[in-house]
CSV table of C-alpha atoms (C1' of nucleotides) and ligand atoms in Angstrom, one decimal:
chain,number,residue,atom,x,y,z
A,12,UNK,CA,-21.6,-6.3,-9.5
A,13,UNK,CA,-23.8,-8.1,-11.8
A,14,UNK,CA,-24.9,-11.8,-10.8
A,15,UNK,CA,-22.4,-14.2,-12.2
A,16,UNK,CA,-24.5,-15.3,-15.4
A,17,UNK,CA,-25.1,-11.5,-16.3
A,18,UNK,CA,-21.1,-10.9,-15.9
A,19,UNK,CA,-20.8,-14.4,-18.3
A,20,UNK,CA,-23.2,-12.7,-20.9
A,21,UNK,CA,-21.4,-9.6,-20.4
A,22,UNK,CA,-17.8,-11.2,-20.9
A,23,UNK,CA,-18.7,-13.3,-24.3
A,24,UNK,CA,-20.5,-10.2,-25.2
A,25,UNK,CA,-17.1,-8.0,-25.2
A,26,UNK,CA,-15.3,-10.8,-26.6
A,27,UNK,CA,-13.5,-11.9,-23.5
A,28,UNK,CA,-13.3,-15.5,-22.3
A,29,UNK,CA,-15.5,-17.2,-20.1
A,30,UNK,CA,-13.0,-19.3,-18.1
A,31,UNK,CA,-13.9,-21.4,-15.0
A,32,UNK,CA,-11.3,-19.6,-12.9
A,33,UNK,CA,-13.1,-16.0,-13.5
A,34,UNK,CA,-16.7,-18.0,-13.2
A,35,UNK,CA,-15.3,-18.7,-9.8
A,36,UNK,CA,-13.9,-15.5,-8.8
A,37,UNK,CA,-17.5,-14.2,-10.6
A,38,UNK,CA,-19.3,-16.7,-7.2
A,39,UNK,CA,-17.3,-15.5,-4.9
A,40,UNK,CA,-17.6,-12.2,-5.3
A,41,UNK,CA,-21.1,-11.7,-5.8
A,42,UNK,CA,-22.6,-10.5,-2.8
A,43,UNK,CA,-19.5,-11.0,-1.1
A,44,UNK,CA,-19.6,-8.1,2.0
A,45,UNK,CA,-16.4,-9.1,3.5
A,46,UNK,CA,-14.4,-6.6,1.9
A,47,UNK,CA,-12.0,-9.1,1.1
A,48,UNK,CA,-8.2,-9.3,-0.3
A,49,UNK,CA,-7.1,-10.7,-3.5
A,50,UNK,CA,-4.9,-13.1,-1.2
A,51,UNK,CA,-8.0,-14.3,1.0
A,52,UNK,CA,-9.9,-14.7,-2.4
A,53,UNK,CA,-7.5,-17.3,-3.4
A,54,UNK,CA,-7.3,-19.1,-0.6
A,55,UNK,CA,-11.1,-19.6,-1.0
A,56,UNK,CA,-10.6,-20.1,-4.5
A,57,UNK,CA,-8.1,-22.5,-4.1
A,58,UNK,CA,-10.5,-24.9,-1.9
A,59,UNK,CA,-13.0,-24.9,-4.9
A,60,UNK,CA,-9.9,-25.2,-7.3
A,61,UNK,CA,-6.9,-26.2,-6.4
A,62,UNK,CA,-4.1,-24.8,-8.9
A,63,UNK,CA,-5.6,-21.4,-10.1
A,64,UNK,CA,-2.9,-19.2,-9.2
A,65,UNK,CA,-2.8,-16.1,-7.2
A,66,UNK,CA,-2.1,-13.8,-10.5
A,67,UNK,CA,-5.2,-15.2,-12.4
A,68,UNK,CA,-7.1,-13.8,-9.3
A,69,UNK,CA,-5.5,-10.4,-9.1
A,70,UNK,CA,-5.9,-10.6,-12.8
A,71,UNK,CA,-9.8,-11.1,-12.7
A,72,UNK,CA,-10.6,-8.9,-9.5
A,73,UNK,CA,-8.3,-5.7,-11.4
A,74,UNK,CA,-10.2,-6.3,-15.1
A,75,UNK,CA,-13.4,-6.5,-13.1
A,76,UNK,CA,-12.9,-2.9,-11.4
A,77,UNK,CA,-11.6,-1.5,-14.4
A,78,UNK,CA,-15.0,-2.3,-15.8
A,79,UNK,CA,-16.7,-0.7,-13.1
A,80,UNK,CA,-18.1,-4.4,-11.8
A,81,UNK,CA,-16.4,-3.9,-8.2
A,82,UNK,CA,-14.3,-1.3,-6.4
A,83,UNK,CA,-10.8,-1.8,-5.1
A,84,UNK,CA,-10.5,0.0,-1.8
A,85,UNK,CA,-7.4,0.9,-0.1
A,86,UNK,CA,-8.7,1.7,3.2
A,87,UNK,CA,-4.8,1.3,4.8
A,88,UNK,CA,-4.8,-2.2,5.9
A,89,UNK,CA,-1.9,-3.3,4.0
A,90,UNK,CA,-3.7,-4.9,1.2
A,91,UNK,CA,-6.3,-3.7,-1.2
A,92,UNK,CA,-10.2,-4.7,-1.0
A,93,UNK,CA,-12.3,-5.3,-3.3
A,94,UNK,CA,-15.7,-4.9,-3.2
A,95,UNK,CA,-19.2,-5.9,-5.0
A,96,UNK,CA,-21.1,-3.0,-3.8
A,97,UNK,CA,-20.4,-0.5,-6.2
A,98,UNK,CA,-23.1,2.3,-4.8
A,99,UNK,CA,-22.1,5.0,-3.4
A,100,UNK,CA,-20.7,4.4,0.3
A,101,UNK,CA,-17.9,4.4,2.7
A,102,UNK,CA,-16.0,2.4,5.4
A,103,UNK,CA,-15.5,1.8,8.9
A,104,UNK,CA,-12.1,-0.4,10.1
A,105,UNK,CA,-11.8,-2.2,13.2
A,106,UNK,CA,-8.1,-1.7,13.9
A,107,UNK,CA,-8.2,-4.2,16.1
A,108,UNK,CA,-9.6,-7.4,14.4
A,109,UNK,CA,-9.4,-6.1,10.8
A,110,UNK,CA,-13.7,-5.9,10.1
A,111,UNK,CA,-14.8,-3.5,7.6
A,112,UNK,CA,-18.2,-2.5,7.2
A,113,UNK,CA,-20.0,-0.4,4.7
A,114,UNK,CA,-21.4,3.3,6.1
A,115,UNK,CA,-23.3,5.4,4.3
A,116,UNK,CA,-23.2,9.2,4.9
A,117,UNK,CA,-25.8,11.5,3.7
A,118,UNK,CA,-26.0,15.2,4.0
A,119,UNK,CA,-22.6,15.8,3.4
A,120,UNK,CA,-23.3,18.9,0.7
A,121,UNK,CA,-24.0,20.8,3.9
A,122,UNK,CA,-19.8,20.6,4.9
A,123,UNK,CA,-18.3,23.6,4.7
A,124,UNK,CA,-15.1,22.9,2.7
A,125,UNK,CA,-11.9,25.1,2.6
A,126,UNK,CA,-9.0,24.2,0.3
A,127,UNK,CA,-10.4,23.0,-2.0
A,128,UNK,CA,-10.6,25.9,-4.8
A,129,UNK,CA,-9.7,25.0,-8.4
A,130,UNK,CA,-9.7,21.3,-7.9
A,131,UNK,CA,-11.8,19.1,-9.9
A,132,UNK,CA,-12.9,16.4,-7.2
A,133,UNK,CA,-13.5,13.4,-8.4
A,134,UNK,CA,-14.1,11.2,-6.1
A,135,UNK,CA,-14.3,11.7,-2.4
A,136,UNK,CA,-14.0,8.6,0.6
A,137,UNK,CA,-14.5,8.8,4.2
A,138,UNK,CA,-12.6,6.4,6.5
A,139,UNK,CA,-13.5,5.7,9.9
A,140,UNK,CA,-11.1,4.0,11.9
A,141,UNK,CA,-11.8,2.7,15.5
A,142,UNK,CA,-12.7,-0.8,17.5
A,143,UNK,CA,-16.1,-2.8,16.3
A,144,UNK,CA,-18.5,-3.6,18.9
A,145,UNK,CA,-16.9,-6.6,19.3
A,146,UNK,CA,-13.7,-5.8,19.8
A,147,UNK,CA,-14.8,-2.7,22.1
A,148,UNK,CA,-16.4,-5.1,24.3
A,149,UNK,CA,-13.5,-7.1,24.5
A,150,UNK,CA,-11.4,-4.4,25.7
A,151,UNK,CA,-13.2,-3.1,28.5
B,25,UNK,CA,5.3,20.0,15.2
B,26,UNK,CA,7.2,22.0,16.8
B,27,UNK,CA,10.2,23.5,15.9
B,28,UNK,CA,13.8,22.1,16.0
B,29,UNK,CA,14.9,24.0,18.7
B,30,UNK,CA,11.6,23.0,21.0
B,31,UNK,CA,12.6,18.9,19.3
B,32,UNK,CA,15.9,19.2,20.8
B,33,UNK,CA,14.5,20.1,24.1
B,34,UNK,CA,12.7,17.7,24.1
B,35,UNK,CA,14.6,15.0,23.0
B,36,UNK,CA,17.2,15.4,25.5
B,37,UNK,CA,14.2,16.0,28.1
B,38,UNK,CA,13.2,12.5,26.9
B,39,UNK,CA,16.9,11.2,27.4
B,40,UNK,CA,16.5,10.4,23.8
B,41,UNK,CA,19.9,11.8,21.9
B,42,UNK,CA,19.7,14.9,19.6
B,43,UNK,CA,22.2,13.6,16.2
B,44,UNK,CA,22.9,15.5,13.4
B,45,UNK,CA,20.4,13.6,11.0
B,46,UNK,CA,17.8,14.4,13.6
B,47,UNK,CA,18.3,17.7,13.8
B,48,UNK,CA,18.6,17.7,9.9
B,49,UNK,CA,15.1,15.9,9.6
B,50,UNK,CA,13.5,18.3,12.3
B,51,UNK,CA,14.5,20.8,9.9
B,52,UNK,CA,13.4,19.5,6.4
B,53,UNK,CA,9.7,18.6,8.1
B,54,UNK,CA,9.5,21.9,9.8
B,55,UNK,CA,6.9,23.9,8.1
B,56,UNK,CA,6.6,21.4,5.0
B,57,UNK,CA,3.7,21.5,3.7
B,58,UNK,CA,4.8,19.7,0.9
B,59,UNK,CA,3.4,16.0,2.6
B,60,UNK,CA,6.6,14.3,1.3
B,61,UNK,CA,7.6,10.5,1.6
B,62,UNK,CA,10.5,9.5,3.7
B,63,UNK,CA,12.1,8.3,0.1
B,64,UNK,CA,11.6,11.9,-1.2
B,65,UNK,CA,12.7,13.3,2.3
B,66,UNK,CA,16.1,11.1,2.2
B,67,UNK,CA,16.7,13.0,-0.9
B,68,UNK,CA,16.6,15.9,0.0
B,69,UNK,CA,18.7,15.3,2.9
B,70,UNK,CA,21.2,13.4,1.1
B,71,UNK,CA,21.8,16.7,-0.4
B,72,UNK,CA,23.1,18.3,2.9
B,73,UNK,CA,24.3,15.2,4.9
B,74,UNK,CA,25.6,12.4,2.1
B,75,UNK,CA,26.0,9.2,3.3
B,76,UNK,CA,22.5,9.4,5.5
B,77,UNK,CA,21.1,6.1,5.2
B,78,UNK,CA,17.2,6.0,4.2
B,79,UNK,CA,16.5,3.7,7.5
B,80,UNK,CA,17.9,6.6,9.9
B,81,UNK,CA,15.0,8.7,7.8
B,82,UNK,CA,12.3,5.9,8.7
B,83,UNK,CA,13.0,5.6,12.0
B,84,UNK,CA,13.5,9.5,12.8
B,85,UNK,CA,10.1,10.1,11.1
B,86,UNK,CA,8.5,7.3,12.8
B,87,UNK,CA,9.8,8.3,16.2
B,88,UNK,CA,8.2,12.1,15.6
B,89,UNK,CA,5.1,10.1,14.3
B,90,UNK,CA,4.4,8.2,17.5
B,91,UNK,CA,5.6,11.1,19.8
B,92,UNK,CA,2.8,13.3,18.0
B,93,UNK,CA,5.1,15.6,16.7
B,94,UNK,CA,3.5,14.7,12.8
B,95,UNK,CA,1.2,12.6,11.5
B,96,UNK,CA,1.9,9.9,8.6
B,97,UNK,CA,-0.6,9.7,6.3
B,98,UNK,CA,-1.9,6.7,3.8
B,99,UNK,CA,-3.5,8.6,1.2
B,100,UNK,CA,-3.3,5.5,-1.3
B,101,UNK,CA,-0.4,6.8,-3.2
B,102,UNK,CA,1.9,4.1,-2.7
B,103,UNK,CA,3.9,5.2,0.1
B,104,UNK,CA,3.1,7.0,3.6
B,105,UNK,CA,3.0,10.7,3.9
B,106,UNK,CA,4.4,12.5,6.7
B,107,UNK,CA,2.7,16.2,7.5
B,108,UNK,CA,3.9,18.2,10.3
B,109,UNK,CA,0.5,19.6,10.3
B,110,UNK,CA,-1.5,17.8,13.4
B,111,UNK,CA,-4.3,19.8,13.5
B,112,UNK,CA,-7.1,17.9,12.5
B,113,UNK,CA,-7.6,18.5,8.5
B,114,UNK,CA,-8.0,16.5,5.5
B,115,UNK,CA,-6.4,16.1,2.2
B,116,UNK,CA,-7.0,16.4,-1.5
B,117,UNK,CA,-4.2,14.4,-3.7
B,118,UNK,CA,-4.4,15.4,-7.2
B,119,UNK,CA,-4.7,12.0,-9.7
B,120,UNK,CA,-2.5,13.8,-12.3
B,121,UNK,CA,0.4,15.3,-10.5
B,122,UNK,CA,0.3,13.5,-7.3
B,123,UNK,CA,0.2,17.1,-5.5
B,124,UNK,CA,-1.4,17.1,-1.6
B,125,UNK,CA,-2.9,19.7,-0.1
B,126,UNK,CA,-4.9,20.4,3.1
B,127,UNK,CA,-8.4,20.8,3.1
B,128,UNK,CA,-10.2,21.7,6.5
B,129,UNK,CA,-14.1,20.6,6.8
B,130,UNK,CA,-16.3,21.6,9.3
B,131,UNK,CA,-20.4,21.1,9.9
B,132,UNK,CA,-19.0,17.1,9.9
B,133,UNK,CA,-21.6,17.0,12.8
B,134,UNK,CA,-24.4,17.9,10.6
B,135,UNK,CA,-23.9,14.5,8.6
B,136,UNK,CA,-26.2,11.6,8.7
B,137,UNK,CA,-23.9,8.2,9.0
B,138,UNK,CA,-25.4,4.8,8.8
B,139,UNK,CA,-23.4,1.5,9.8
B,140,UNK,CA,-21.3,2.9,12.4
B,141,UNK,CA,-23.3,1.4,15.1
B,142,UNK,CA,-21.6,-0.2,18.2
B,143,UNK,CA,-18.4,1.0,16.5
B,144,UNK,CA,-15.8,3.1,18.8
B,145,UNK,CA,-14.9,5.2,16.2
B,146,UNK,CA,-11.4,7.2,17.0
B,147,UNK,CA,-10.6,8.5,13.5
B,148,UNK,CA,-12.3,9.9,10.7
B,149,UNK,CA,-10.5,10.6,7.4
B,150,UNK,CA,-11.7,12.2,4.3
B,151,UNK,CA,-9.9,12.2,1.2
B,152,UNK,CA,-10.6,13.9,-1.9
B,153,UNK,CA,-9.3,12.9,-5.1
B,154,UNK,CA,-9.4,14.6,-8.4
B,155,UNK,CA,-7.1,17.0,-10.6
B,156,UNK,CA,-5.5,20.7,-9.2
B,157,UNK,CA,-5.9,23.7,-11.0
B,158,UNK,CA,-3.1,23.3,-13.0
B,159,UNK,CA,-3.9,19.9,-14.1
B,160,UNK,CA,-7.3,20.5,-14.6
B,161,UNK,CA,-6.4,23.7,-17.0
B,162,UNK,CA,-4.0,21.0,-18.7
B,163,UNK,CA,-6.6,18.5,-19.6
B,164,UNK,CA,-9.1,21.0,-21.0
C,17,DT,C1',38.0,12.4,28.4
C,18,DG,C1',35.3,8.3,29.0
C,19,DC,C1',32.2,5.1,29.1
C,20,DG,C1',27.9,2.8,27.8
C,21,DA,C1',23.5,3.2,26.0
C,22,DA,C1',21.3,5.1,21.7
C,23,DT,C1',21.6,5.7,17.3
C,24,DC,C1',23.1,4.6,12.6
C,25,DT,C1',24.3,2.2,8.5
C,26,DG,C1',24.0,-1.8,5.7
C,27,DC,C1',21.6,-5.5,4.6
C,28,DA,C1',18.5,-8.9,4.2
C,29,DC,C1',13.9,-10.0,4.3
C,30,DT,C1',8.7,-9.4,4.3
C,31,DT,C1',4.4,-8.2,1.8
C,32,DC,C1',2.0,-6.9,-1.9
C,33,DT,C1',1.5,-6.5,-6.8
C,34,DT,C1',3.1,-6.6,-11.6
C,35,DG,C1',5.9,-7.9,-15.7
C,36,DA,C1',7.3,-11.6,-18.6
C,37,DA,C1',7.2,-15.8,-21.3
C,38,DG,C1',5.7,-19.8,-22.3
C,39,DA,C1',1.6,-23.3,-21.8
C,40,DT,C1',-3.1,-24.2,-22.1
C,41,DT,C1',-7.8,-23.2,-23.4
C,42,DG,C1',-12.5,-21.3,-24.8
C,43,DG,C1',-15.6,-20.4,-28.6
C,44,DC,C1',-16.3,-19.2,-33.2
C,45,DA,C1',-15.5,-20.7,-38.0
C,46,DA,C1',-15.9,-24.5,-41.2
D,15,DT,C1',-17.1,-31.5,-34.3
D,16,DT,C1',-12.9,-30.1,-35.2
D,17,DG,C1',-9.2,-27.0,-35.5
D,18,DC,C1',-7.1,-23.0,-35.0
D,19,DC,C1',-5.2,-18.9,-32.8
D,20,DA,C1',-6.4,-15.0,-29.8
D,21,DA,C1',-7.5,-14.5,-25.1
D,22,DT,C1',-6.3,-16.9,-20.7
D,23,DC,C1',-3.3,-18.9,-17.1
D,24,DT,C1',0.7,-20.7,-14.8
D,25,DT,C1',5.3,-19.9,-13.3
D,26,DC,C1',8.3,-17.4,-11.6
D,27,DA,C1',11.3,-13.3,-11.4
D,28,DA,C1',11.4,-8.6,-9.9
D,29,DG,C1',9.8,-3.7,-8.3
D,30,DA,C1',8.0,-0.4,-4.1
D,31,DA,C1',7.6,0.1,0.2
D,32,DG,C1',8.6,-0.6,4.7
D,33,DT,C1',10.9,-3.0,8.7
D,34,DG,C1',14.4,-6.6,11.6
D,35,DC,C1',18.6,-7.5,12.9
D,36,DA,C1',24.1,-7.1,13.8
D,37,DG,C1',27.6,-4.4,14.4
D,38,DA,C1',30.3,0.0,13.8
D,39,DT,C1',29.6,4.8,15.8
D,40,DT,C1',28.2,8.5,18.6
D,41,DC,C1',25.9,11.2,22.0
D,42,DG,C1',25.9,13.3,26.7
D,43,DC,C1',26.3,12.3,31.5
D,44,DA,C1',30.0,11.3,34.9
E,27,MN,MN1,-18.2,-1.8,0.8
E,28,MN,MN1,-1.6,18.0,5.5
E,29,ZN,ZN1,-13.1,-5.7,15.8
E,30,ZN,ZN1,-2.0,18.1,-10.5
DNA sequence: TGCGAATCTGCACTTCTTGAAGATTGGCAA
DNA sequence: TTGCCAATCTTCAAGAAGTGCAGATTCGCA
């Protein structure tokens, strides 16, 4: 995702308005590596801007996602996650604490795949589940 | 998933009752390659057994899943899918018609993965999205 | 055949997300 | 700088998927 300043430019260039709510979300998402949900962003946003609505958070995030500025991820954790990292990457979810981290996979062209015959695949996502270092230490 | 007859055995052996509702679901799921949702199974089940409740369908499928007889899959299609194929395999979803097919992947040990340090990974799932042969022909 | 635990049904309720409508406001034009 | 109006925001209702609960029913052993 581009910087708040660049997004401001881009929004205005496209005839979209730059509201305080949007700017706040630009800031909250920029460089955010937590893979937050709309709800958790709403919490953060509410601290700085009491009265902001959850609907606006959803709206803005979805808009950013459809502009390609961020990615919305369904990692099977209940709510959709928003990710400003739009590089090709995958994820690992800690099934105990819910922590999510980026995973970079290379060499997938060497995979032997059976069953995709005729399919025009537009996206491939790999999801790892398990216990994060902290949680696996605890459960020993 | 084992056959209806075998499941009947197994259920009784574990002190679980074998009801007509359960038997019907055993039959509907056995060898089912459609990756149905609870709702769609409820539709099918209702034809043969009017009055069966959606609650019972969910209950039975979840029970079978926790017994390891079938797998419940979140493929990002809204509702959970149930799969009697418990061999290690992955899936491809047609984003237009919703069709789901099995995908078998081998050679994944040759992948170069970065970001899993310290994680105790218990499951890896690969999801392909795209257009099935039929749908990609249509959209040409 | 009878009994009691297991199961089923019906329904309320939760969570996540979107639709709709009216109030508000950003940004350009004058 | 002011005013306008389309875009945006807030609020609230509602949809979709699933689960918890309670009372009615039934399987399966004695
Ligand atoms: Mn990420
Ligand atoms: Mn499958
Ligand atoms: Zn953890
Ligand atoms: Zn298709």
